[in-house]
mmCIF file of C-alpha atoms in Angstrom:
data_model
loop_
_atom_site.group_PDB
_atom_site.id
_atom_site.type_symbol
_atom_site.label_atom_id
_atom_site.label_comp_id
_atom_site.label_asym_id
_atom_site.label_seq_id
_atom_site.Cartn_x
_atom_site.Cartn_y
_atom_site.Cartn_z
ATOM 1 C CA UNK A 1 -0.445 3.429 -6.471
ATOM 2 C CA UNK A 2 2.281 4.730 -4.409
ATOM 3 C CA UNK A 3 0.427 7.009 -1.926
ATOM 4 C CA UNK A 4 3.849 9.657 -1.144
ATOM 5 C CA UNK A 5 3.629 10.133 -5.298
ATOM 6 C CA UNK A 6 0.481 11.058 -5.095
ATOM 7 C CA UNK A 7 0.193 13.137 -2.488
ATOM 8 C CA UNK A 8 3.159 15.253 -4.068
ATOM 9 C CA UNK A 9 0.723 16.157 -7.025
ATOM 10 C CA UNK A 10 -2.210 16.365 -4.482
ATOM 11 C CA UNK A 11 -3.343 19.715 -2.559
ATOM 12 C CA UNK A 12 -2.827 17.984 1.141
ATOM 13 C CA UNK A 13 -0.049 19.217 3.265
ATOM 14 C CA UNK A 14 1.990 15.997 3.821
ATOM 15 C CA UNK A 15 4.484 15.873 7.166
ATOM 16 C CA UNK A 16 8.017 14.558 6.630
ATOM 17 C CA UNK A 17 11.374 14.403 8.301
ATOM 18 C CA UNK A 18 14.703 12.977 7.813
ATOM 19 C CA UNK A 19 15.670 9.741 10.405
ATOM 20 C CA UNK A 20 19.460 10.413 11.138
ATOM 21 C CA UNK A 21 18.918 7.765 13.388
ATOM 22 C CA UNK A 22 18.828 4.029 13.000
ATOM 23 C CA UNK A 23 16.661 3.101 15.657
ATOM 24 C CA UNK A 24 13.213 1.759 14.423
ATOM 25 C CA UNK A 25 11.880 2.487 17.985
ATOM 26 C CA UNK A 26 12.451 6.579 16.787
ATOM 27 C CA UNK A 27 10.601 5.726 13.790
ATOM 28 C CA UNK A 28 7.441 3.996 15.240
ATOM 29 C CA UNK A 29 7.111 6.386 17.619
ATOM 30 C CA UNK A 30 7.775 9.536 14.420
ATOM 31 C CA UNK A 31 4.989 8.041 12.894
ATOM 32 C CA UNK A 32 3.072 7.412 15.783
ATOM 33 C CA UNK A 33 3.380 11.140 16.395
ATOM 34 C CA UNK A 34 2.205 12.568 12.817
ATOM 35 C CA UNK A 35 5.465 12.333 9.981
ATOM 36 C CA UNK A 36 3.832 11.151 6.938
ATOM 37 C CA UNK A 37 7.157 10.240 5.819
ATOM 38 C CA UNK A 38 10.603 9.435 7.095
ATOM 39 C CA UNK A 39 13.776 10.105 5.053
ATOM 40 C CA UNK A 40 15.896 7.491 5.861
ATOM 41 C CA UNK A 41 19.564 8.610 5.676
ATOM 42 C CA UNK A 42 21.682 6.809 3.827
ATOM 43 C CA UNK A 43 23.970 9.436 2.642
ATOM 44 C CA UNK A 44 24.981 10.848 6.313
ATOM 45 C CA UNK A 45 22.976 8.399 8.613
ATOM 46 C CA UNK A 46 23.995 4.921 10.317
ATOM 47 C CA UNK A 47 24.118 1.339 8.637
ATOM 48 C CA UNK A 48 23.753 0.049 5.213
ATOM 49 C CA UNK A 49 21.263 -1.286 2.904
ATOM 50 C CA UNK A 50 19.755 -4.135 5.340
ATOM 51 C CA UNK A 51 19.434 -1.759 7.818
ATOM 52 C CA UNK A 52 17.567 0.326 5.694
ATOM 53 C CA UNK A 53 15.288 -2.025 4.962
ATOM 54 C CA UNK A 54 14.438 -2.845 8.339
ATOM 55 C CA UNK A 55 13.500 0.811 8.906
ATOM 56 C CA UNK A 56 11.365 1.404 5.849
ATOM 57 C CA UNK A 57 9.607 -2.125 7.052
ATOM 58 C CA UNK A 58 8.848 -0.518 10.230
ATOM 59 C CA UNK A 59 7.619 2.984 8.999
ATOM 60 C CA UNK A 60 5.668 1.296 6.230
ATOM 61 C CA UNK A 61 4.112 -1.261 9.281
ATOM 62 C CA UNK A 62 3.411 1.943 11.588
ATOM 63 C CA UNK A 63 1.672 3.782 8.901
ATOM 64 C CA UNK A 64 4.292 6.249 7.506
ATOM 65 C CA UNK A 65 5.935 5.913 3.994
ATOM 66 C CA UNK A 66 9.575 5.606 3.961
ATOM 67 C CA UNK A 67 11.625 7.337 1.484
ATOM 68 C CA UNK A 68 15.459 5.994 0.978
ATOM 69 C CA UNK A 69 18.542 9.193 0.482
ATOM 70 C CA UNK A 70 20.759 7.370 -1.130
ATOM 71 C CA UNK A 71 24.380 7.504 -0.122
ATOM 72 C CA UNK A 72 25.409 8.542 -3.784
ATOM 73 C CA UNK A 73 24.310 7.771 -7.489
ATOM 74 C CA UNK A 74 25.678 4.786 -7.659
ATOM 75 C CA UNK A 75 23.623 2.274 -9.658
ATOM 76 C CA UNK A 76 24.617 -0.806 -8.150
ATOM 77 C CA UNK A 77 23.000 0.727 -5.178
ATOM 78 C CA UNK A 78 19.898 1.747 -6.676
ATOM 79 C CA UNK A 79 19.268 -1.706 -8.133
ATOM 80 C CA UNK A 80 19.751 -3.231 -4.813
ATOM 81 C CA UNK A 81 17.404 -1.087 -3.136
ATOM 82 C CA UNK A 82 14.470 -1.644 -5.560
ATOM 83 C CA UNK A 83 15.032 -5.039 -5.236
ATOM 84 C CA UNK A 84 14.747 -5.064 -1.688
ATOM 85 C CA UNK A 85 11.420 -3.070 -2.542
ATOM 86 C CA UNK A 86 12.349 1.058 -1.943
ATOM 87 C CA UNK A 87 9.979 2.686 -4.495
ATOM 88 C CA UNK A 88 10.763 6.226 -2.932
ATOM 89 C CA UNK A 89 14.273 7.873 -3.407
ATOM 90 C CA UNK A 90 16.430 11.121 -3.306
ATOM 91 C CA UNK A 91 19.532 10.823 -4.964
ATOM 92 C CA UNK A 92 22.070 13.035 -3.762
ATOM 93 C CA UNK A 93 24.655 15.424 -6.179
ATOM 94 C CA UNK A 94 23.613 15.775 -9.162
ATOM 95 C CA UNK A 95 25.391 18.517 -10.996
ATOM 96 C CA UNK A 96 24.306 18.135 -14.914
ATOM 97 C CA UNK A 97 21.413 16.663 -16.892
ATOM 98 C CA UNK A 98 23.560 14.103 -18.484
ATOM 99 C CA UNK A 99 23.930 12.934 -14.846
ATOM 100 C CA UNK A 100 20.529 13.108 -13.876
ATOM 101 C CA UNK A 101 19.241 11.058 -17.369
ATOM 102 C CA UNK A 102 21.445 8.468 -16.202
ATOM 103 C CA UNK A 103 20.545 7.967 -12.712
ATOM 104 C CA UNK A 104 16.460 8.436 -13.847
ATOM 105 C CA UNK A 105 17.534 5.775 -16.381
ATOM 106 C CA UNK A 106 19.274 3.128 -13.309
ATOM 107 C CA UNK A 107 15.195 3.173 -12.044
ATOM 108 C CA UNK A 108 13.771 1.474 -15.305
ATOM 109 C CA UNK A 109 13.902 -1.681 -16.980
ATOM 110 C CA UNK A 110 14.184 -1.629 -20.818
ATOM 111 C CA UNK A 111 13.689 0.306 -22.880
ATOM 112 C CA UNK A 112 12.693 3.079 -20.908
ATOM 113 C CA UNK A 113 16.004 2.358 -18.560
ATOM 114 C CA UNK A 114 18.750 -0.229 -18.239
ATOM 115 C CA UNK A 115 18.063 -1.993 -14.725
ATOM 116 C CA UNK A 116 19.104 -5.377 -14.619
ATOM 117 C CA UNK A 117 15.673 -7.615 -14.091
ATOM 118 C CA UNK A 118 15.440 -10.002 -11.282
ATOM 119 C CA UNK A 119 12.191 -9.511 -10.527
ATOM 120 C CA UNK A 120 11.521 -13.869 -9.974
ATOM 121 C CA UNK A 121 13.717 -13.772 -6.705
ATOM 122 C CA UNK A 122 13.799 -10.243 -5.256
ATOM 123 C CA UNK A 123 11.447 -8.837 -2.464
ATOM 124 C CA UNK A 124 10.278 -5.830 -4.523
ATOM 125 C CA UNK A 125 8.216 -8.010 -6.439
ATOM 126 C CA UNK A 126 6.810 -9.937 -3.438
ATOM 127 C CA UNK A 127 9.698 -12.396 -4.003
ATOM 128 C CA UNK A 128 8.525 -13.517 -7.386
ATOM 129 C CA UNK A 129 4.658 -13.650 -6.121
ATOM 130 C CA UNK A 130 4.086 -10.367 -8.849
ATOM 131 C CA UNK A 131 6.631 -10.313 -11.302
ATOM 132 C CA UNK A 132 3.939 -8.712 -13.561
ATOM 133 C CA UNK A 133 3.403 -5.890 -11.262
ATOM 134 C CA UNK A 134 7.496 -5.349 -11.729
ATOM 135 C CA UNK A 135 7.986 -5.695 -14.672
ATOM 136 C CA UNK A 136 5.098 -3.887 -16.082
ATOM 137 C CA UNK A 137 3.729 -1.701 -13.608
ATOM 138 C CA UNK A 138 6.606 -0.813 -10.655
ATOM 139 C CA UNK A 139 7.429 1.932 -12.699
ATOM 140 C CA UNK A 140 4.628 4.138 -12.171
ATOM 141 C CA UNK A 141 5.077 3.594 -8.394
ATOM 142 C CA UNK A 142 8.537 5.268 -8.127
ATOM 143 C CA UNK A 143 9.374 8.774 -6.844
ATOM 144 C CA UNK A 144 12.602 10.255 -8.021
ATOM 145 C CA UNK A 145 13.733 13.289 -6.060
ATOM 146 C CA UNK A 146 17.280 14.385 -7.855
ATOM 147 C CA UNK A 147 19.321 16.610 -4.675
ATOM 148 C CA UNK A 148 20.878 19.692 -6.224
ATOM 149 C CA UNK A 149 23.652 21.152 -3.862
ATOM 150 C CA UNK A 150 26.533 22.305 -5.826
ATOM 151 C CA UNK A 151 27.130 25.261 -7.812
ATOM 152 C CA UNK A 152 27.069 23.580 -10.893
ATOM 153 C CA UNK A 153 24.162 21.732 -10.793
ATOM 154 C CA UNK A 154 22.058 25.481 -9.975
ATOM 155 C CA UNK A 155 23.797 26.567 -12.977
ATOM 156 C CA UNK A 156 22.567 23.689 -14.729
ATOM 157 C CA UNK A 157 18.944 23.816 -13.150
ATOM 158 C CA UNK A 158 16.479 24.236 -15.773
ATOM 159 C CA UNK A 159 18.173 21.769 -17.454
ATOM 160 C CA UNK A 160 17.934 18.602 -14.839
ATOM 161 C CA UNK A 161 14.238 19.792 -14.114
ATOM 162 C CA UNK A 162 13.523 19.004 -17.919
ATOM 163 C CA UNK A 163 14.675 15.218 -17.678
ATOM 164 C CA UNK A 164 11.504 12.917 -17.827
ATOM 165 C CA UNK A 165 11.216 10.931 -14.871
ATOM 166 C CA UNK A 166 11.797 13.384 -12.120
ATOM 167 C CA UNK A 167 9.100 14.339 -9.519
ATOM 168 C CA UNK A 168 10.909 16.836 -7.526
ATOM 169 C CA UNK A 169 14.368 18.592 -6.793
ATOM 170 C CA UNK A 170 15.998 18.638 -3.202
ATOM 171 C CA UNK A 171 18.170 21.824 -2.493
ATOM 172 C CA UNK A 172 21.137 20.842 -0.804
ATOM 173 C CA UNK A 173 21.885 24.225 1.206
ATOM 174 C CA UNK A 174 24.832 22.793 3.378
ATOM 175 C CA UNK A 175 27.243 21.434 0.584
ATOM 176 C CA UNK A 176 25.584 24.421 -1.856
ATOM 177 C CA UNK A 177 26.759 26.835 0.566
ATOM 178 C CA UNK A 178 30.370 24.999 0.909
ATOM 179 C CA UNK A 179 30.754 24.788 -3.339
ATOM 180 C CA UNK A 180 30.205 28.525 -3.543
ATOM 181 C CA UNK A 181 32.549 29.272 -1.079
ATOM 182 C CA UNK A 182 30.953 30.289 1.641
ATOM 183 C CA UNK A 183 31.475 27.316 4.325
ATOM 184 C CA UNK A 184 32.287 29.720 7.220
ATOM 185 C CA UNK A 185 28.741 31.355 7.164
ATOM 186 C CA UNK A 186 26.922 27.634 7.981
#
């Protein structure tokens, strides 16, 4: 089971912080020093999805649990990085429901979802050494986190936190701020 899942339903305090850096040195030594998890920034941070991977391998190896921001919703993206084994994710700007059913639906395989399967040759299912654990149980390991940081989508709030498949909401306050016009008080 996906420890970071379940300590978001547990009592526990758990420690996290975002890694604007791409140095895996900063997050040995994070996790070393008592973050639980690391948000690894792909939105606003360095590198791309290889790089990524690199981190969340060394966060995972030093005892942490990584969690990937994604630079957008794009679905290509989130298929690559559950292939490449990310099974914790915050998905920036999301403004409507419709949105957010779409992006919870890029996580799943049918018929819950429509993510392409390729679980045979990819490294989230131990490259093809548990295809059965990703194709019929990799679902209950994922944590969703849907970032809210427009207007819209905190006019549209009770409405994203009713799609299935979400296990928390991010508040955005920066680009929240900026969409209600008030940039020049950040």
């Amino acid at each position: 089971m996906n420890s970071f899942k379940h300590a978001l339903r547990g009592p526990d305090m758990v420690l996290g912080a975002w890694l604007e850096l791409g140095s895996c040195n900063v997050a040995e030594v994070m996790v070393a020093n008592g973050w639980d998890i690391l948000i690894i920034d792909g939105e606003h941070g360095p590198g791309g999805l290889e790089d990524w991977v690199t981190l969340s391998r060394t966060v995972t190896a030093a005892g942490g649990t990584p969690i990937l921001r994604l630079p957008d919703a794009d679905e290509t993206m989130i298929k690559r990085a559950l292939d490449r084994g990310f099974k914790n994710f915050v998905v920036p700007m999301i403004n409507t429901a419709e949105h957010a059913k779409q992006v919870v639906s890029a996580f799943y395989y049918p018929p819950r979802g429509h993510r392409g399967y390729a679980a045979p040759v990819v490294r989230g299912s131990g490259w093809g050494s548990d295809t059965a654990y990703a194709t019929h149980t990799s679902h209950h390991d994922l944590t969703i986190m849907l970032q809210c940081e427009h207007i819209e989508a905190v006019e549209n709030i009770d409405a994203i936190c009713a799609v299935d498949g979400i296990d928390a909401i991010f508040i955005g306050p920066n680009d929240l701020a900026a969409s209600a016009g008030h940039l020049e008080r950040l």
